Amino acid sequence: MTNILCIGAGYVGGPTMAVIASHCPQHRVVVVDINEARINAWQSDQLPIYEPGLGEVVRSALGRNLFFSTDVNRNIAEADIIFVSVNTPTKSFGQGAGRAADLQYWEKTARQIVENSTSSKVVVEKSTLPVRTAEAMEQILNYNSAGLHFDIVSNPEFLAEGTAIQDMQHPDRVLIGGKDSPTGQQAVQSIVDIYAHWVPRERIITTNLWSSELSKLAANAFLAQRVSSINAISALCEKTGADVNEVSHAIGLDNRIGRHFLKASVGFGGSCFRKDILNLVYLCEYYGLSEVANYWEQVIKMNEHQQMRFVSNMVSSMFNTVAGKRIALFGAAFKANTSDTRESPALAVCRSLLEERANIVLTDPHALDNARTDLGGAAKLVCFEPDPYAAAKDAHAIAILTDWAQYVDLDYEAIYESMVKPAFIFDGRNILDHKKLHSIGFNVYAIGKPPLTHNHVS
Ligand code: NAD
Ligand code: UGA
């Protein structure tokens, strides 16, 4: 039996360890966190995150070989392999503020590992980290008087929220980076052996530490870049009469381009794209590569522009003012099938419309609690309404901001009847049947398509 510990019971730590425990009944897996409410929630019927299929996986192993605890120190002492999956937000102070990764949680964790260890261990970077973090970690960990040896392995996580369980059960690849020393390679093998319980061996790839750390940042940068690229094209479509869905279909059929991640939208959100690209930009600047830094920074600028453009479009189409108008925002989560609202474009749109003094009613099937927290002081200006029909009643406009499937099948005729006329719908996810909405009577504005409006002037 191997004692596996994961420090950090968040969106990554909880689900990844549940999947490992479910596939490796011979190993004992413990997940620890300083957040007691989170640890309690993992052991209850109300898991701390909404993720399809997660409940079943947790239940399959909880209490058998999967345990959650707040006792970080005791569990460090007992562990053979420690995954570290604590948060690595963008630094908000001092050198590199607004760009570099804030590694204080990581460093604290590394020091805590040294202080509480009585045996040598493998320490796995699960969090997304700047390239060469492992070097600093190795120094902190191996500078100990007890003669203990720590091997650092990089095993970045590629799961996407909303499909986390599916992504981990059938990963495109598992990436494991390690040092080219005998103990470094043994450490890599110990992590390969865990994943080999359910991942085909050819999908487990091993690299050096720095390639593994950089591949994680590069993968997120490439994905976000595709979204920004299609969103840039969507702006041109709106000016020229082209339809971005048709363009993305036409270019995506080229095998070299591929069809994934070409869906134009109100912009990308989520806790990682922005943070990881900023981290990449900072690294480039640190190494004096200012042109490379500027290139990647443009992906974020384009995303901010797309969100701002969406709000400007709303205001200008609604006769240049939304002040005092009730506007229903459909969706708070940064994408469908998650309760996560971190960096959600829905909240950015919400804040901008509040600045325009609109009366905002926000609806979402799973993310209203997180939205209330993330909006902070602005939350008191927002009406939170779980029922989309009630949200739309007496509204001048609806904006679709999350691609929840349930928004496609609503009774838009009934919704139209309950709204102030002329009624507007802004589809920030291009998921609705725009022609049908137009025939019902809506003025319809989608992303990257000519608007479908009614001329009410006789
Ligand atoms: P999260 O904020 O949901 O979870 C991190 C957890 O670590 C929190 O519960 C926090 O209380 C805990 N923590 C912080 N310091 C601690 C300490 N000293 N001891 C014990 N617990 C501590 O973050 P997340 O979304 O799970 O992301 C974790 C890492 O994984 C980040 O580096 C992120 O970039 C990366 N990542 C995230 C995703 C994703 O979909 N969210 C996907 C891939 C990679
Ligand atoms: C992303 C990556 O897909 C994961 O591989 C990675 O592990 C993770 O970041 C991370 O490091 O945190 P995630 O942010 O959960 O996963 O979700 P995505 O599916 O990538 O969507 C990100 C954002 O882009 C969402 O707001 C989504 O709506 C938007 N998006 C995505 C588009 O607007 N268009 C698309 O075609 C695809």
Coordinates of C-alpha atoms and ligand atoms in Angstrom, one line a residue:
M1 CA 0.0 0.0 0.0
T2 CA 1.2 3.5 -0.8
N3 CA 0.0 6.4 1.3
I4 CA -1.0 9.2 -1.1
L5 CA -1.7 12.7 0.3
C6 CA -3.1 15.7 -1.6
I7 CA -2.7 19.1 0.0
G8 CA -5.6 21.3 -1.3
A9 CA -9.1 20.0 -1.6
G10 CA -10.3 22.4 -4.4
Y11 CA -11.6 22.0 -7.9
V12 CA -8.5 19.9 -8.8
G13 CA -7.4 18.2 -5.6
G14 CA -10.8 16.8 -4.7
P15 CA -11.8 15.3 -8.0
T16 CA -8.4 14.0 -9.0
M17 CA -7.9 12.2 -5.8
A18 CA -11.4 10.7 -5.9
V19 CA -10.6 9.3 -9.3
I20 CA -7.2 8.0 -8.2
A21 CA -8.8 6.4 -5.1
S22 CA -11.6 4.8 -7.1
H23 CA -9.1 3.1 -9.5
C24 CA -6.5 2.2 -6.9
P25 CA -8.2 0.5 -4.0
Q26 CA -4.9 -0.8 -2.8
H27 CA -3.6 2.7 -2.0
R28 CA -4.8 5.0 0.8
V29 CA -5.6 8.5 -0.5
V30 CA -6.1 11.4 1.9
V31 CA -7.0 14.9 0.9
V32 CA -6.3 17.7 3.3
D33 CA -7.2 21.4 3.4
I34 CA -7.0 24.3 5.8
N35 CA -10.6 25.2 4.9
E36 CA -12.6 23.1 7.3
A37 CA -16.0 23.9 5.7
R38 CA -14.7 22.5 2.4
I39 CA -13.4 19.3 4.1
N40 CA -16.7 18.8 5.8
A41 CA -18.6 19.3 2.5
W42 CA -16.5 16.7 0.7
Q43 CA -17.8 14.2 3.3
S44 CA -21.4 15.2 3.0
D45 CA -24.2 14.9 0.4
Q46 CA -23.6 18.5 -0.6
L47 CA -20.1 18.4 -2.3
P48 CA -18.3 21.7 -2.3
I49 CA -18.3 21.9 -6.1
Y50 CA -20.9 21.0 -8.8
E51 CA -19.4 18.6 -11.3
P52 CA -21.3 15.9 -13.3
G53 CA -20.5 12.4 -12.1
L54 CA -18.4 13.6 -9.2
G55 CA -20.8 12.3 -6.5
E56 CA -20.7 8.7 -7.7
V57 CA -16.9 8.6 -7.9
V58 CA -16.5 10.1 -4.4
R59 CA -19.1 7.8 -2.9
S60 CA -17.4 4.8 -4.5
A61 CA -14.2 5.3 -2.4
L62 CA -15.1 7.5 0.5
G63 CA -14.3 5.8 3.8
R64 CA -12.8 2.8 2.0
N65 CA -9.5 4.3 0.8
L66 CA -10.5 8.0 0.3
F67 CA -10.4 10.3 3.3
F68 CA -10.7 14.0 3.8
S69 CA -9.1 15.8 6.8
T70 CA -7.9 19.1 8.2
D71 CA -5.0 17.5 9.9
V72 CA -2.3 18.6 7.5
N73 CA 0.7 17.9 9.7
R74 CA -0.1 14.3 10.7
N75 CA -1.0 13.3 7.2
I76 CA 2.3 14.7 5.8
A77 CA 4.1 12.6 8.3
E78 CA 2.3 9.4 7.1
A79 CA 2.5 10.1 3.4
D80 CA 4.8 8.4 0.8
I81 CA 3.7 10.6 -2.1
I82 CA 2.4 14.2 -1.7
F83 CA 0.5 15.9 -4.4
V84 CA 0.3 19.7 -3.9
S85 CA -2.8 21.2 -5.4
V86 CA -3.1 24.5 -3.6
N87 CA -4.1 27.7 -5.4
T88 CA -1.6 29.8 -7.3
P89 CA -3.4 33.0 -8.0
T90 CA -2.0 36.1 -9.8
K91 CA 0.2 38.1 -7.5
S92 CA -1.6 41.3 -6.4
F93 CA 1.3 43.1 -4.7
G94 CA 5.0 44.0 -5.1
Q95 CA 7.2 42.8 -7.9
G96 CA 5.3 41.2 -10.8
A97 CA 1.9 42.3 -9.3
G98 CA -0.9 41.6 -11.8
R99 CA 1.2 39.2 -13.8
A100 CA 3.4 36.8 -11.8
A101 CA 2.0 33.8 -9.9
D102 CA 1.7 34.2 -6.2
L103 CA 3.6 31.3 -4.8
Q104 CA 3.2 32.0 -1.1
Y105 CA 0.8 29.1 -0.6
W106 CA 3.1 26.7 -2.4
E107 CA 6.1 27.8 -0.5
K108 CA 4.3 27.6 2.9
T109 CA 3.2 24.1 1.9
A110 CA 6.8 23.1 1.0
R111 CA 8.1 24.3 4.4
Q112 CA 5.3 22.5 6.2
I113 CA 6.2 19.3 4.4
V114 CA 9.8 19.6 5.6
E115 CA 8.8 20.4 9.1
N116 CA 6.5 17.4 9.5
S117 CA 8.4 14.7 7.6
T118 CA 10.2 11.9 9.2
S119 CA 10.9 9.9 6.0
S120 CA 11.9 10.7 2.4
K121 CA 9.0 11.4 0.0
V122 CA 8.0 12.2 -3.6
V123 CA 6.4 15.7 -3.9
V124 CA 4.2 16.2 -6.9
E125 CA 3.5 19.6 -8.4
K126 CA -0.2 19.4 -9.3
S127 CA -0.9 23.1 -9.2
T128 CA 0.0 25.1 -12.3
L129 CA 3.3 26.8 -11.7
P130 CA 5.9 29.0 -13.4
V131 CA 8.7 27.2 -15.2
R132 CA 11.6 26.3 -12.8
T133 CA 9.4 26.4 -9.7
A134 CA 10.6 22.8 -9.0
E135 CA 14.1 24.1 -8.7
A136 CA 13.2 26.5 -5.8
M137 CA 11.0 23.8 -4.2
E138 CA 13.9 21.3 -4.3
Q139 CA 16.1 23.8 -2.4
I140 CA 13.5 24.4 0.3
L141 CA 12.7 20.7 0.7
N142 CA 16.2 19.3 0.5
Y143 CA 17.7 21.9 2.8
N144 CA 16.9 19.9 6.0
S145 CA 18.9 18.7 8.9
A146 CA 17.2 15.3 9.2
G147 CA 19.0 13.9 6.1
L148 CA 15.7 13.3 4.3
H149 CA 15.5 13.3 0.5
F150 CA 12.6 14.8 -1.5
D151 CA 12.1 14.2 -5.3
I152 CA 10.0 16.7 -7.1
V153 CA 7.8 15.6 -10.0
S154 CA 5.7 17.8 -12.2
N155 CA 2.2 16.3 -13.0
P156 CA 0.1 19.2 -14.3
E157 CA -3.6 18.8 -14.5
F158 CA -5.5 19.2 -17.8
L159 CA -9.1 18.7 -16.7
A160 CA -11.7 21.2 -17.7
E161 CA -14.5 22.0 -15.3
G162 CA -17.9 20.6 -16.2
T163 CA -16.2 17.6 -17.8
A164 CA -13.6 16.9 -15.0
I165 CA -14.6 13.3 -14.3
Q166 CA -14.8 12.4 -18.0
D167 CA -11.4 14.1 -18.6
M168 CA -9.7 12.2 -15.8
Q169 CA -11.3 8.9 -16.6
H170 CA -10.2 9.1 -20.3
P171 CA -7.4 11.7 -20.5
D172 CA -5.9 12.7 -23.9
R173 CA -2.6 12.4 -22.1
V174 CA -1.1 12.4 -18.6
L175 CA 2.1 14.4 -18.4
I176 CA 4.8 13.6 -15.8
G177 CA 8.1 15.5 -15.6
G178 CA 11.0 14.6 -13.5
K179 CA 14.8 14.9 -13.0
D180 CA 17.2 12.8 -15.0
S181 CA 18.7 11.3 -11.9
P182 CA 18.2 7.7 -10.6
T183 CA 15.9 8.8 -7.7
G184 CA 14.2 11.4 -10.0
Q185 CA 13.4 8.6 -12.5
Q186 CA 12.2 6.3 -9.7
A187 CA 9.9 9.1 -8.5
V188 CA 8.5 9.6 -12.1
Q189 CA 7.9 5.8 -12.3
S190 CA 6.0 5.8 -9.0
I191 CA 3.5 8.4 -10.5
V192 CA 3.3 6.5 -13.8
D193 CA 2.4 3.4 -11.8
I194 CA -0.6 5.2 -10.2
Y195 CA -2.1 6.4 -13.5
A196 CA -1.3 3.1 -15.3
H197 CA -4.2 1.5 -13.3
W198 CA -6.6 3.0 -15.7
V199 CA -4.8 5.1 -18.4
P200 CA -3.3 3.3 -21.4
R201 CA 0.5 3.4 -21.1
E202 CA 1.0 5.2 -24.4
R203 CA -1.1 8.1 -23.1
I204 CA 1.3 8.6 -20.1
I205 CA 4.1 10.7 -21.3
T206 CA 7.3 11.6 -19.4
T207 CA 9.5 14.6 -19.9
N208 CA 12.0 16.7 -18.1
L209 CA 10.7 19.0 -15.3
W210 CA 10.9 22.2 -17.2
S211 CA 9.1 20.9 -20.3
S212 CA 6.3 19.6 -18.1
E213 CA 5.8 22.9 -16.3
L214 CA 6.0 24.9 -19.5
S215 CA 3.6 22.5 -21.4
K216 CA 0.8 23.3 -18.9
L217 CA 1.1 27.0 -19.4
A218 CA 1.5 26.6 -23.2
A219 CA -1.6 24.3 -23.5
N220 CA -3.8 26.9 -21.7
A221 CA -2.3 29.7 -23.8
F222 CA -3.0 27.9 -27.0
L223 CA -6.6 27.0 -26.0
A224 CA -7.4 30.6 -24.9
Q225 CA -5.7 31.9 -28.1
R226 CA -8.1 29.9 -30.2
V227 CA -11.1 31.5 -28.4
S228 CA -9.6 35.0 -28.8
S229 CA -8.9 34.3 -32.4
I230 CA -12.5 33.3 -33.3
N231 CA -13.8 36.1 -31.2
A232 CA -11.6 38.6 -33.1
I233 CA -13.2 37.1 -36.3
S234 CA -16.7 37.5 -34.8
A235 CA -16.2 41.3 -34.6
L236 CA -15.3 41.3 -38.3
C237 CA -18.4 39.1 -39.1
E238 CA -20.7 41.6 -37.4
K239 CA -19.3 44.4 -39.7
T240 CA -19.3 42.4 -42.9
G241 CA -22.4 40.3 -42.8
A242 CA -20.5 37.0 -42.5
D243 CA -21.7 34.5 -39.9
V244 CA -19.1 33.4 -37.4
N245 CA -20.7 29.9 -36.9
E246 CA -20.4 29.3 -40.6
V247 CA -16.8 30.6 -40.6
S248 CA -15.8 28.4 -37.7
H249 CA -17.4 25.4 -39.3
A250 CA -15.6 26.1 -42.6
I251 CA -12.2 26.5 -41.1
G252 CA -12.6 23.8 -38.5
L253 CA -13.1 21.1 -41.1
D254 CA -9.5 21.7 -42.1
N255 CA -7.8 18.9 -40.2
R256 CA -4.8 21.0 -39.5
I257 CA -7.0 23.6 -37.7
G258 CA -9.5 21.2 -36.1
R259 CA -13.0 22.0 -34.9
H260 CA -12.6 22.3 -31.2
F261 CA -12.4 25.5 -29.2
L262 CA -13.7 27.6 -32.1
K263 CA -17.0 28.7 -30.5
A264 CA -17.3 32.5 -30.5
S265 CA -18.6 33.8 -27.2
V266 CA -18.9 36.8 -24.9
G267 CA -15.3 35.8 -23.9
F268 CA -13.5 33.1 -22.0
G269 CA -13.6 32.9 -18.2
G270 CA -12.5 30.5 -15.6
S271 CA -9.9 30.6 -12.9
C272 CA -6.9 29.7 -15.1
F273 CA -6.7 31.0 -18.6
R274 CA -6.1 34.6 -17.7
K275 CA -3.9 33.8 -14.7
D276 CA -1.8 31.3 -16.6
I277 CA -1.3 33.6 -19.7
L278 CA -0.3 36.4 -17.4
N279 CA 2.1 34.0 -15.8
L280 CA 3.5 33.2 -19.2
V281 CA 3.8 36.8 -20.1
Y282 CA 5.7 37.5 -16.9
L283 CA 8.1 34.7 -17.6
C284 CA 8.8 36.0 -21.1
E285 CA 9.4 39.5 -19.7
Y286 CA 11.7 38.0 -17.0
Y287 CA 13.8 36.4 -19.7
G288 CA 13.9 39.6 -21.8
L289 CA 11.5 38.3 -24.5
S290 CA 9.3 41.4 -24.7
E291 CA 7.9 40.6 -28.3
V292 CA 6.9 37.1 -27.1
A293 CA 5.3 38.6 -24.0
N294 CA 3.3 41.1 -26.1
Y295 CA 2.1 38.4 -28.4
W296 CA 0.6 36.3 -25.6
E297 CA -0.8 39.4 -23.8
Q298 CA -2.9 40.2 -26.8
V299 CA -4.9 37.0 -26.2
I300 CA -6.1 38.6 -22.9
K301 CA -6.6 42.0 -24.4
M302 CA -8.8 40.6 -27.1
N303 CA -10.9 38.8 -24.4
E304 CA -11.4 42.0 -22.5
H305 CA -12.3 43.7 -25.7
Q306 CA -14.9 41.0 -26.5
Q307 CA -16.6 41.4 -23.2
M308 CA -16.6 45.2 -23.4
R309 CA -17.9 45.1 -27.0
F310 CA -20.8 42.9 -25.9
V311 CA -21.9 45.4 -23.3
S312 CA -21.5 48.4 -25.7
N313 CA -23.7 46.5 -28.2
M314 CA -26.4 46.0 -25.6
V315 CA -26.4 49.7 -24.6
S316 CA -26.3 51.1 -28.1
S317 CA -29.1 48.7 -29.4
M318 CA -31.3 49.6 -26.4
F319 CA -31.5 53.3 -27.5
N320 CA -28.2 54.2 -25.8
T321 CA -29.4 53.8 -22.3
V322 CA -30.1 50.9 -19.9
A323 CA -30.4 53.1 -16.8
G324 CA -33.3 52.0 -14.7
K325 CA -34.1 49.1 -17.1
R326 CA -34.5 45.6 -15.8
I327 CA -32.1 43.3 -17.6
A328 CA -32.1 39.5 -17.0
L329 CA -28.7 37.9 -17.2
F330 CA -29.1 34.1 -18.0
G331 CA -26.1 32.4 -16.5
A332 CA -23.4 33.3 -13.9
A333 CA -21.0 30.4 -14.3
F334 CA -18.1 30.8 -16.6
K335 CA -19.3 27.9 -18.6
A336 CA -22.1 25.3 -18.5
N337 CA -22.1 22.4 -16.0
T338 CA -20.1 24.1 -13.3
S339 CA -21.0 26.2 -10.3
D340 CA -17.7 28.1 -10.7
T341 CA -17.9 31.9 -11.3
R342 CA -14.2 32.7 -11.1
E343 CA -13.4 35.2 -13.9
S344 CA -16.8 34.6 -15.4
P345 CA -17.6 36.9 -18.3
A346 CA -21.2 36.9 -16.9
L347 CA -19.9 38.8 -13.8
A348 CA -17.9 41.2 -15.9
V349 CA -21.0 42.0 -18.0
C350 CA -23.0 42.3 -14.8
R351 CA -20.5 44.8 -13.3
S352 CA -20.4 46.9 -16.5
L353 CA -24.2 47.0 -16.8
L354 CA -24.4 48.1 -13.1
E355 CA -22.1 51.0 -14.0
E356 CA -24.7 51.9 -16.6
R357 CA -27.3 51.9 -13.8
A358 CA -29.3 49.0 -15.2
N359 CA -31.4 46.9 -12.7
I360 CA -29.9 43.5 -13.0
V361 CA -31.5 40.2 -12.2
L362 CA -29.1 37.3 -12.4
T363 CA -30.3 33.7 -12.8
D364 CA -28.3 30.4 -12.9
P365 CA -29.2 26.8 -12.0
H366 CA -26.1 26.2 -9.9
A367 CA -23.9 29.2 -9.5
L368 CA -25.9 31.9 -7.7
D369 CA -24.1 31.4 -4.3
N370 CA -20.7 31.7 -5.9
A371 CA -21.8 34.7 -7.9
R372 CA -23.0 36.5 -4.8
T373 CA -19.7 35.9 -3.2
D374 CA -17.6 36.9 -6.2
L375 CA -19.6 40.1 -6.9
G376 CA -18.6 41.3 -3.4
G377 CA -20.1 44.8 -2.7
A378 CA -21.9 44.9 -6.1
A379 CA -24.0 41.9 -5.0
K380 CA -26.4 44.2 -3.0
L381 CA -27.4 45.9 -6.3
V382 CA -28.3 42.6 -8.0
C383 CA -31.5 40.5 -7.7
F384 CA -30.6 36.8 -7.6
E385 CA -33.4 34.6 -9.1
P386 CA -33.1 30.9 -9.7
D387 CA -36.1 30.8 -12.0
P388 CA -35.3 32.1 -15.5
Y389 CA -39.0 32.8 -16.2
A390 CA -39.3 35.0 -13.1
A391 CA -36.0 36.7 -14.0
A392 CA -37.2 37.6 -17.5
K393 CA -40.6 38.9 -16.3
D394 CA -40.9 42.7 -16.8
A395 CA -37.4 42.8 -18.3
H396 CA -36.4 44.9 -21.3
A397 CA -33.7 42.5 -22.3
I398 CA -32.2 39.1 -21.7
A399 CA -28.5 38.3 -22.1
I400 CA -27.4 34.7 -22.4
L401 CA -24.0 34.5 -20.7
T402 CA -23.6 30.8 -19.9
D403 CA -24.2 28.0 -22.3
W404 CA -26.5 26.0 -20.0
A405 CA -28.4 23.5 -22.1
Q406 CA -31.7 24.3 -20.2
Y407 CA -31.7 27.9 -21.7
V408 CA -32.1 26.4 -25.2
D409 CA -35.5 24.8 -24.4
L410 CA -37.2 27.5 -22.5
D411 CA -40.7 28.7 -23.6
Y412 CA -39.5 31.9 -25.3
E413 CA -43.0 32.7 -26.4
A414 CA -44.2 32.9 -22.8
I415 CA -41.0 34.8 -21.9
Y416 CA -41.6 37.3 -24.7
E417 CA -45.2 37.9 -23.5
S418 CA -44.0 38.7 -20.0
M419 CA -41.4 41.2 -21.1
V420 CA -41.4 45.0 -21.7
K421 CA -41.6 45.8 -25.5
P422 CA -39.6 46.1 -27.6
A423 CA -38.0 43.0 -26.1
F424 CA -34.3 42.4 -26.7
I425 CA -32.3 39.2 -26.5
F426 CA -28.5 39.2 -26.6
D427 CA -27.1 35.7 -27.1
G428 CA -23.5 35.8 -25.8
R429 CA -23.1 32.1 -26.4
N430 CA -24.9 31.6 -29.8
I431 CA -26.9 28.7 -28.4
L432 CA -30.5 29.9 -29.3
D433 CA -32.6 29.6 -32.4
H434 CA -32.3 33.2 -33.5
K435 CA -34.7 33.0 -36.5
K436 CA -37.4 31.6 -34.2
L437 CA -36.8 34.2 -31.6
H438 CA -37.1 36.9 -34.2
S439 CA -40.4 35.4 -35.5
I440 CA -41.7 35.5 -31.9
G441 CA -41.0 39.3 -31.9
F442 CA -37.6 39.7 -30.2
N443 CA -34.9 41.9 -31.5
V444 CA -32.1 39.4 -31.6
Y445 CA -28.4 40.1 -31.3
A446 CA -25.9 37.2 -31.4
I447 CA -22.1 37.1 -31.5
G448 CA -20.6 37.4 -35.0
K449 CA -23.9 37.5 -36.9
P450 CA -26.0 40.3 -38.4
P451 CA -28.7 41.3 -35.9
L452 CA -32.4 40.3 -36.5
T453 CA -34.5 43.3 -35.6
H454 CA -38.0 44.7 -36.1
N455 CA -38.6 48.2 -37.3
H456 CA -41.3 49.6 -35.1
V457 CA -41.4 53.0 -36.8
S458 CA -44.4 53.2 -39.2
Ligands
NAD1 P1 -8.9 26.0 -5.4 O1 -8.8 27.4 -4.9 O2 -10.3 25.5 -5.7 O3 -8.3 25.0 -4.3 C1 -7.1 25.2 -3.6 C2 -7.3 24.7 -2.2 O4 -6.0 24.8 -1.6 C3 -8.2 25.6 -1.4 O5 -9.3 24.8 -0.9 C4 -7.3 26.1 -0.2 O6 -8.0 26.3 1.0 C5 -6.2 25.1 -0.2 N1 -5.0 25.5 0.4 C6 -4.3 26.7 0.2 N2 -3.2 26.7 1.0 C7 -3.2 25.6 1.7 C8 -2.3 25.0 2.7 N3 -1.2 25.6 3.1 N4 -2.6 23.8 3.3 C9 -3.7 23.2 2.9 N5 -4.6 23.6 2.0 C10 -4.3 24.8 1.4 O7 -8.0 25.9 -6.6 P2 -8.1 24.8 -7.9 O8 -9.1 25.4 -8.9 O9 -8.3 23.5 -7.3 O10 -6.6 25.0 -8.5 C11 -5.5 24.5 -7.8 C12 -4.3 24.5 -8.8 O11 -4.6 23.7 -10.0 C13 -4.0 25.9 -9.4 O12 -2.7 26.0 -9.6 C14 -4.7 25.9 -10.8 O13 -4.1 26.7 -11.7 C15 -4.5 24.4 -11.2 N6 -5.6 23.9 -12.1 C16 -6.9 24.2 -11.9 C17 -7.9 23.7 -12.8 C18 -9.3 24.0 -12.6 O14 -10.1 23.5 -13.5 N7 -9.8 24.7 -11.6 C19 -7.5 22.8 -13.8 C20 -6.1 22.5 -14.0 C21 -5.2 23.1 -13.1
UGA2 C1 -9.3 25.0 -19.1 C2 -8.6 24.0 -20.0 O1 -9.6 23.6 -21.0 C3 -8.2 22.8 -19.2 O2 -7.5 21.9 -20.0 C4 -7.3 23.3 -18.1 O3 -6.9 22.2 -17.3 C5 -8.0 24.3 -17.2 O4 -8.4 25.4 -18.1 C6 -7.1 24.9 -16.2 O5 -5.9 24.9 -16.2 O6 -7.8 25.4 -15.2 P1 -11.7 25.3 -18.0 O7 -11.3 26.7 -17.8 O8 -12.3 24.5 -16.9 O9 -10.5 24.4 -18.6 O10 -12.8 25.3 -19.2 P2 -12.7 25.4 -20.8 O11 -13.6 24.4 -21.3 O12 -11.4 25.5 -21.3 O13 -13.4 26.9 -21.0 C7 -12.8 28.1 -20.7 C8 -13.6 29.3 -21.1 O14 -13.5 29.4 -22.5 C9 -15.1 29.2 -20.8 O15 -15.5 30.4 -20.3 C10 -15.7 28.7 -22.1 O16 -17.1 29.1 -22.2 C11 -14.8 29.5 -23.1 N1 -14.8 28.9 -24.4 C12 -14.3 27.6 -24.6 C13 -15.3 29.6 -25.5 O17 -15.8 30.7 -25.3 N2 -15.3 29.0 -26.8 C14 -14.8 27.8 -27.0 O18 -14.8 27.3 -28.1 C15 -14.3 27.1 -25.9

